[in-house]
Each structure stands twice: as structure tokens, then as C-alpha cells.
Tab-separated table of C-alpha atoms in Angstrom:
chain	number	residue	atom	x	y	z
A	1	MET	CA	3.248	15.093	-12.927
A	2	ILE	CA	3.316	15.942	-9.231
A	3	GLY	CA	6.607	17.782	-9.596
A	4	VAL	CA	5.452	19.821	-12.594
A	5	ALA	CA	2.173	20.604	-10.836
A	6	LYS	CA	3.945	21.982	-7.792
A	7	THR	CA	6.117	24.448	-9.696
A	8	GLY	CA	4.427	25.029	-13.039
A	9	ALA	CA	0.818	23.908	-13.527
A	10	PRO	CA	-1.217	23.382	-10.326
A	11	GLY	CA	-4.165	21.910	-12.209
A	12	LEU	CA	-1.997	18.970	-13.220
A	13	ALA	CA	-1.984	17.718	-9.626
A	14	ALA	CA	-5.712	17.086	-9.870
A	15	LEU	CA	-5.114	14.686	-12.732
A	16	THR	CA	-2.832	12.580	-10.532
A	17	VAL	CA	-5.707	11.917	-8.120
A	18	PRO	CA	-7.609	9.404	-10.288
A	19	LEU	CA	-4.356	7.948	-11.648
A	20	MET	CA	-3.136	7.152	-8.129
A	21	VAL	CA	-6.532	5.752	-7.160
A	22	PHE	CA	-6.404	3.380	-10.141
A	23	THR	CA	-2.786	2.444	-9.370
A	24	VAL	CA	-3.195	1.728	-5.656
A	25	GLY	CA	-6.773	0.489	-5.971
A	26	ASP	CA	-8.265	2.446	-3.073
A	27	SER	CA	-8.656	6.230	-2.765
A	28	ARG	CA	-7.869	6.170	0.947
A	29	TYR	CA	-4.543	4.398	0.527
A	30	SER	CA	-3.670	6.396	-2.574
A	31	ALA	CA	-4.031	9.626	-0.598
A	32	ALA	CA	-1.633	8.405	2.094
A	33	TRP	CA	0.890	7.046	-0.406
A	34	THR	CA	0.914	10.305	-2.367
A	35	ALA	CA	1.222	12.740	0.549
A	36	PRO	CA	5.027	12.383	1.075
A	37	LEU	CA	5.618	12.936	-2.652
A	38	LEU	CA	3.510	16.074	-2.535
A	39	ILE	CA	5.613	17.360	0.351
A	40	VAL	CA	8.794	16.895	-1.714
A	41	GLY	CA	7.277	18.989	-4.489
A	42	ASP	CA	5.976	21.570	-2.000
A	43	VAL	CA	9.475	22.157	-0.633
A	44	PHE	CA	10.775	22.976	-4.109
A	45	ALA	CA	7.858	25.266	-4.879
A	46	VAL	CA	8.096	27.137	-1.559
A	47	TRP	CA	11.812	27.691	-1.962
A	48	TYR	CA	11.621	28.880	-5.559
A	49	TRP	CA	8.554	31.121	-5.286
A	50	ARG	CA	9.166	32.363	-1.719
A	51	ARG	CA	9.216	36.023	-2.807
A	52	HIS	CA	5.787	35.878	-4.443
A	53	ALA	CA	3.677	34.288	-1.702
A	54	GLU	CA	0.703	36.152	-0.225
A	55	ALA	CA	0.333	34.486	3.166
A	56	ARG	CA	-2.349	36.948	4.243
A	57	GLU	CA	-4.704	35.412	1.695
A	58	LEU	CA	-4.540	32.135	3.634
A	59	LEU	CA	-4.999	33.277	7.232
A	60	SER	CA	-8.787	33.323	7.029
A	61	LEU	CA	-8.736	29.731	5.771
A	62	VAL	CA	-6.765	28.173	8.640
A	63	PRO	CA	-9.566	27.269	11.102
A	64	TRP	CA	-11.873	26.127	8.314
A	65	VAL	CA	-9.211	23.940	6.713
A	66	ALA	CA	-8.550	22.316	10.094
A	67	ALA	CA	-12.274	21.580	10.439
A	68	GLY	CA	-12.342	20.089	6.947
A	69	MET	CA	-9.357	17.876	7.736
A	70	LEU	CA	-11.090	16.494	10.818
A	71	LEU	CA	-14.176	15.699	8.733
A	72	GLY	CA	-11.944	14.088	6.130
A	73	GLY	CA	-10.330	11.910	8.782
A	74	VAL	CA	-13.757	10.557	9.692
A	75	ALA	CA	-14.767	10.179	6.031
A	76	LEU	CA	-11.764	7.947	5.348
A	77	ARG	CA	-13.816	5.131	6.849
A	78	MET	CA	-16.549	5.508	4.233
A	79	ASP	CA	-16.946	3.236	1.211
A	80	ASP	CA	-14.346	4.031	-1.458
A	81	SER	CA	-16.860	4.355	-4.307
A	82	VAL	CA	-18.799	6.964	-2.329
A	83	LEU	CA	-15.638	8.946	-1.619
A	84	ARG	CA	-14.741	9.092	-5.308
A	85	ARG	CA	-18.095	10.562	-6.285
A	86	VAL	CA	-18.035	13.084	-3.480
A	87	LEU	CA	-14.664	14.304	-4.726
A	88	GLY	CA	-15.913	14.549	-8.285
A	89	VAL	CA	-18.855	16.723	-7.245
A	90	ILE	CA	-16.595	18.990	-5.174
A	91	VAL	CA	-14.132	19.607	-8.002
A	92	LEU	CA	-16.778	20.230	-10.671
A	93	THR	CA	-18.635	22.660	-8.409
A	94	MET	CA	-15.533	24.738	-7.822
A	95	VAL	CA	-14.706	24.839	-11.527
A	96	VAL	CA	-18.215	26.083	-12.353
A	97	LEU	CA	-17.944	28.838	-9.737
A	98	THR	CA	-14.645	30.000	-11.167
A	99	VAL	CA	-15.969	30.081	-14.740
A	100	LEU	CA	-18.985	32.103	-13.600
A	101	GLN	CA	-16.708	34.563	-11.865
A	102	ARG	CA	-14.663	35.039	-15.025
A	103	ARG	CA	-17.651	35.550	-17.323
A	104	ARG	CA	-19.852	37.573	-14.978
A	105	PRO	CA	-17.873	39.060	-12.079
A	106	SER	CA	-21.050	40.345	-10.460
A	107	ALA	CA	-22.623	36.891	-10.417
A	108	VAL	CA	-20.203	35.343	-7.953
A	109	ARG	CA	-18.407	37.457	-5.433
A	110	HIS	CA	-15.442	36.115	-3.540
A	111	GLY	CA	-16.649	32.845	-2.048
A	112	PRO	CA	-16.798	32.555	1.743
A	113	ALA	CA	-13.454	31.491	3.147
A	114	SER	CA	-15.323	29.043	5.378
A	115	VAL	CA	-16.704	27.083	2.401
A	116	TYR	CA	-13.421	26.926	0.497
A	117	GLY	CA	-11.501	26.114	3.677
A	118	VAL	CA	-13.709	23.225	4.788
A	119	VAL	CA	-13.920	21.783	1.276
A	120	ALA	CA	-10.154	22.097	0.745
A	121	GLY	CA	-9.372	20.455	4.095
A	122	PHE	CA	-11.831	17.646	3.437
A	123	ALA	CA	-10.770	17.007	-0.158
A	124	THR	CA	-7.045	17.056	0.552
A	125	THR	CA	-7.420	14.602	3.424
A	126	ILE	CA	-9.447	11.957	1.627
A	127	ALA	CA	-7.647	12.051	-1.720
A	128	ASN	CA	-5.156	14.919	-2.026
A	129	ALA	CA	-7.714	16.585	-4.262
A	130	ALA	CA	-7.736	20.130	-2.899
A	131	GLY	CA	-5.656	21.477	-5.775
A	132	PRO	CA	-8.647	22.509	-7.907
A	133	VAL	CA	-10.394	23.952	-4.856
A	134	MET	CA	-7.464	26.155	-3.924
A	135	ALA	CA	-6.794	27.073	-7.543
A	136	SER	CA	-10.409	28.214	-7.851
A	137	TYR	CA	-10.209	30.165	-4.596
A	138	LEU	CA	-7.018	31.979	-5.577
A	139	LEU	CA	-8.166	32.582	-9.162
A	140	LEU	CA	-11.314	34.206	-7.801
A	141	LYS	CA	-9.021	36.676	-6.080
A	142	ARG	CA	-7.427	37.363	-9.469
A	143	MET	CA	-3.945	36.432	-8.362
A	144	PRO	CA	-1.154	36.521	-10.964
A	145	LYS	CA	0.136	33.058	-11.829
A	146	GLU	CA	3.373	33.461	-9.837
A	147	LYS	CA	1.541	34.491	-6.661
A	148	LEU	CA	-1.024	31.722	-7.125
A	149	VAL	CA	1.650	29.031	-7.314
A	150	ALA	CA	3.689	30.521	-4.447
A	151	THR	CA	0.738	30.982	-2.105
A	152	GLY	CA	-0.643	27.561	-2.924
A	153	ALA	CA	2.773	26.001	-2.265
A	154	TRP	CA	2.887	27.312	1.303
A	155	PHE	CA	-0.670	26.209	1.926
A	156	PHE	CA	-0.095	22.654	0.754
A	157	LEU	CA	3.292	22.236	2.434
A	158	VAL	CA	1.737	22.907	5.830
A	159	VAL	CA	-1.447	20.946	5.125
A	160	ASN	CA	0.295	17.892	3.660
A	161	ILE	CA	2.579	17.623	6.677
A	162	ALA	CA	-0.412	18.015	9.009
A	163	LYS	CA	-2.233	15.147	7.253
A	164	LEU	CA	0.410	12.512	7.983
A	165	PRO	CA	-0.748	11.864	11.592
A	166	ILE	CA	-4.314	11.394	10.313
A	167	TYR	CA	-3.160	8.757	7.841
A	168	ALA	CA	-1.035	7.066	10.492
A	169	VAL	CA	-3.960	6.849	12.915
A	170	ASN	CA	-6.096	5.265	10.200
A	171	GLY	CA	-3.390	2.700	9.410
A	172	LEU	CA	-2.832	3.951	5.855
A	173	LEU	CA	0.955	4.335	6.056
A	174	SER	CA	3.243	1.322	5.876
A	175	ARG	CA	6.732	0.155	5.000
A	176	ALA	CA	5.497	-0.506	1.451
A	177	SER	CA	4.208	3.049	1.073
A	178	MET	CA	7.450	4.538	2.376
A	179	THR	CA	9.474	2.390	-0.024
A	180	TYR	CA	7.291	3.481	-2.919
A	181	ASP	CA	7.691	7.149	-1.968
A	182	ALA	CA	11.468	6.814	-1.669
A	183	LEU	CA	11.642	5.393	-5.197
A	184	MET	CA	9.337	8.035	-6.701
A	185	ALA	CA	10.790	11.096	-4.929
A	186	PRO	CA	13.646	11.617	-7.474
A	187	LEU	CA	11.068	11.788	-10.270
A	188	VAL	CA	9.144	14.445	-8.373
A	189	VAL	CA	12.354	16.487	-8.231
A	190	VAL	CA	12.816	16.121	-12.007
A	191	GLY	CA	9.240	17.253	-12.570
A	192	ALA	CA	9.653	20.209	-10.221
A	193	LEU	CA	12.710	21.438	-12.107
A	194	ALA	CA	10.844	21.121	-15.409
A	195	GLY	CA	7.878	23.018	-14.001
A	196	PHE	CA	9.927	26.141	-13.287
A	197	GLY	CA	10.540	26.716	-16.987
A	198	LEU	CA	6.987	25.797	-17.960
A	199	LEU	CA	5.379	28.544	-15.884
A	200	ARG	CA	7.645	31.224	-17.356
A	201	ARG	CA	6.632	30.273	-20.893
A	202	MET	CA	2.881	30.123	-20.247
A	203	SER	CA	0.636	33.201	-20.487
A	204	GLN	CA	-1.836	34.059	-17.711
A	205	ARG	CA	-4.790	33.208	-19.970
A	206	VAL	CA	-3.405	29.831	-21.005
A	207	PHE	CA	-2.414	29.123	-17.409
A	208	GLU	CA	-5.985	29.605	-16.170
A	209	VAL	CA	-7.559	27.595	-18.993
A	210	VAL	CA	-5.171	24.681	-18.466
A	211	THR	CA	-5.716	24.734	-14.707
A	212	LEU	CA	-9.506	24.639	-14.955
A	213	GLY	CA	-9.491	22.183	-17.864
A	214	LEU	CA	-7.339	19.634	-16.061
A	215	ALA	CA	-9.415	20.039	-12.919
A	216	THR	CA	-12.555	19.182	-14.905
A	217	ILE	CA	-10.965	16.135	-16.545
A	218	SER	CA	-9.815	14.775	-13.186
A	219	ALA	CA	-13.288	15.199	-11.699
A	220	LEU	CA	-14.894	13.215	-14.537
A	221	PHE	CA	-12.405	10.368	-14.018
A	222	LEU	CA	-13.503	10.089	-10.393
A	223	PHE	CA	-17.027	9.116	-11.461
A	224	ARG	CA	-15.820	6.031	-13.315
């Protein structure tokens, strides 16, 4: 799922958030265990979609994402049940904003980069759940699906690498997590290769509906 999400359907990554939480048993550890796998998928996505990226769309987010990551690092010490609900609220809020923008463009103008940046940095640090946030941000800018995936790939490659020291400081990385990631990495590659073909066969309309739909489903799982 991570591989396909990185190269074909970004919203699918959000669905892996609750699944990893249930598998590992703690949202903090699940975030750290998943990060290296996300980086593997990011490398594939960046390489394949390198000609479509719009890096300028991300420059205004940089300082705000960094601030969100610092807040996320502190929040990793909160109770796990509280973290899950916070993530659910964040994802659902972003989905609602995107739907409003689609139905009534005048109702929601492009959201402040500061808000999206801080929320994305925070959500990705505590549970690798910034996918829906970034998808909403880029969809609000009416990016074609290829540019959305390419731009998002660059964003997450840099951010996921930057998160590793935060996880290390909090003692969330271990020999067990590295072993797990080494075993799962080949499956991420398989998913990434499958995702390339999926995006080509999916229309812009279907792409957006699937992205927002999966984001909503993942958010509801986090409240369980």
C-alpha cells in the first residue's frame, strides 16, 4: 500500500496509518517503524515523476513544516489515545476544506501556507499522517494529478529523512524496527512499480475522489 500510494494514489498512504498503529500497537512507534519504508517509496516517486514537480509550490511551506515537526517531536510524549484523536480531527478538517473548495470556490480561498505547513509537519512526525493534509493543500491549488504526485514526492522525501533524528532522540528506532523495514522494503518496491500504471489509468476526477475518500476512511479509523 505504501508503494502504490507513493507513485499512484497518495490517499492510500493515509489508510496505512491506522493499520500500522494496530500492527505495532502504539502510534509513536508505528510512525518511526514506517518512516524508512516511506523513504524507499519516495525515492521511486521522485525519480519517476521528476519532470512534473513544482518545487516553488513548497517553498512557502518550509519554515512552517519545520515548526510543525518540532511540535510533533514534543507531542510524541503525549498519551497514544490522545494522539490518535488529534490526527483524526486534523485529517477530517482538511478533507472538509477541500470539498468546500471544489463545490464553492469562493467559499475557501487557498489556505494559508502557515496552517498547512504546521499541520503537515506535526501530523507527519507523530504518525506519518500528513498525506491527506498535503493532498488537500495541492488539490486546492488545482494541480494535475501528475504534478500533485511529483511535488508531494519531493516534499515527503525531504521531510521523512528529516524526521529520523527526531525518532532516534525519542528512542523509537531499534534493531527490531530496522529488521522489519529491511524485510518490508522489497514489497514497497513492488507496490511502487504497480502504482506507476495505476495513475496513468485513473482520470483526474476519480483520482481526487479516491484520494479524499481514503483520507476520510483513515481518519475515522483513528477514532476507534
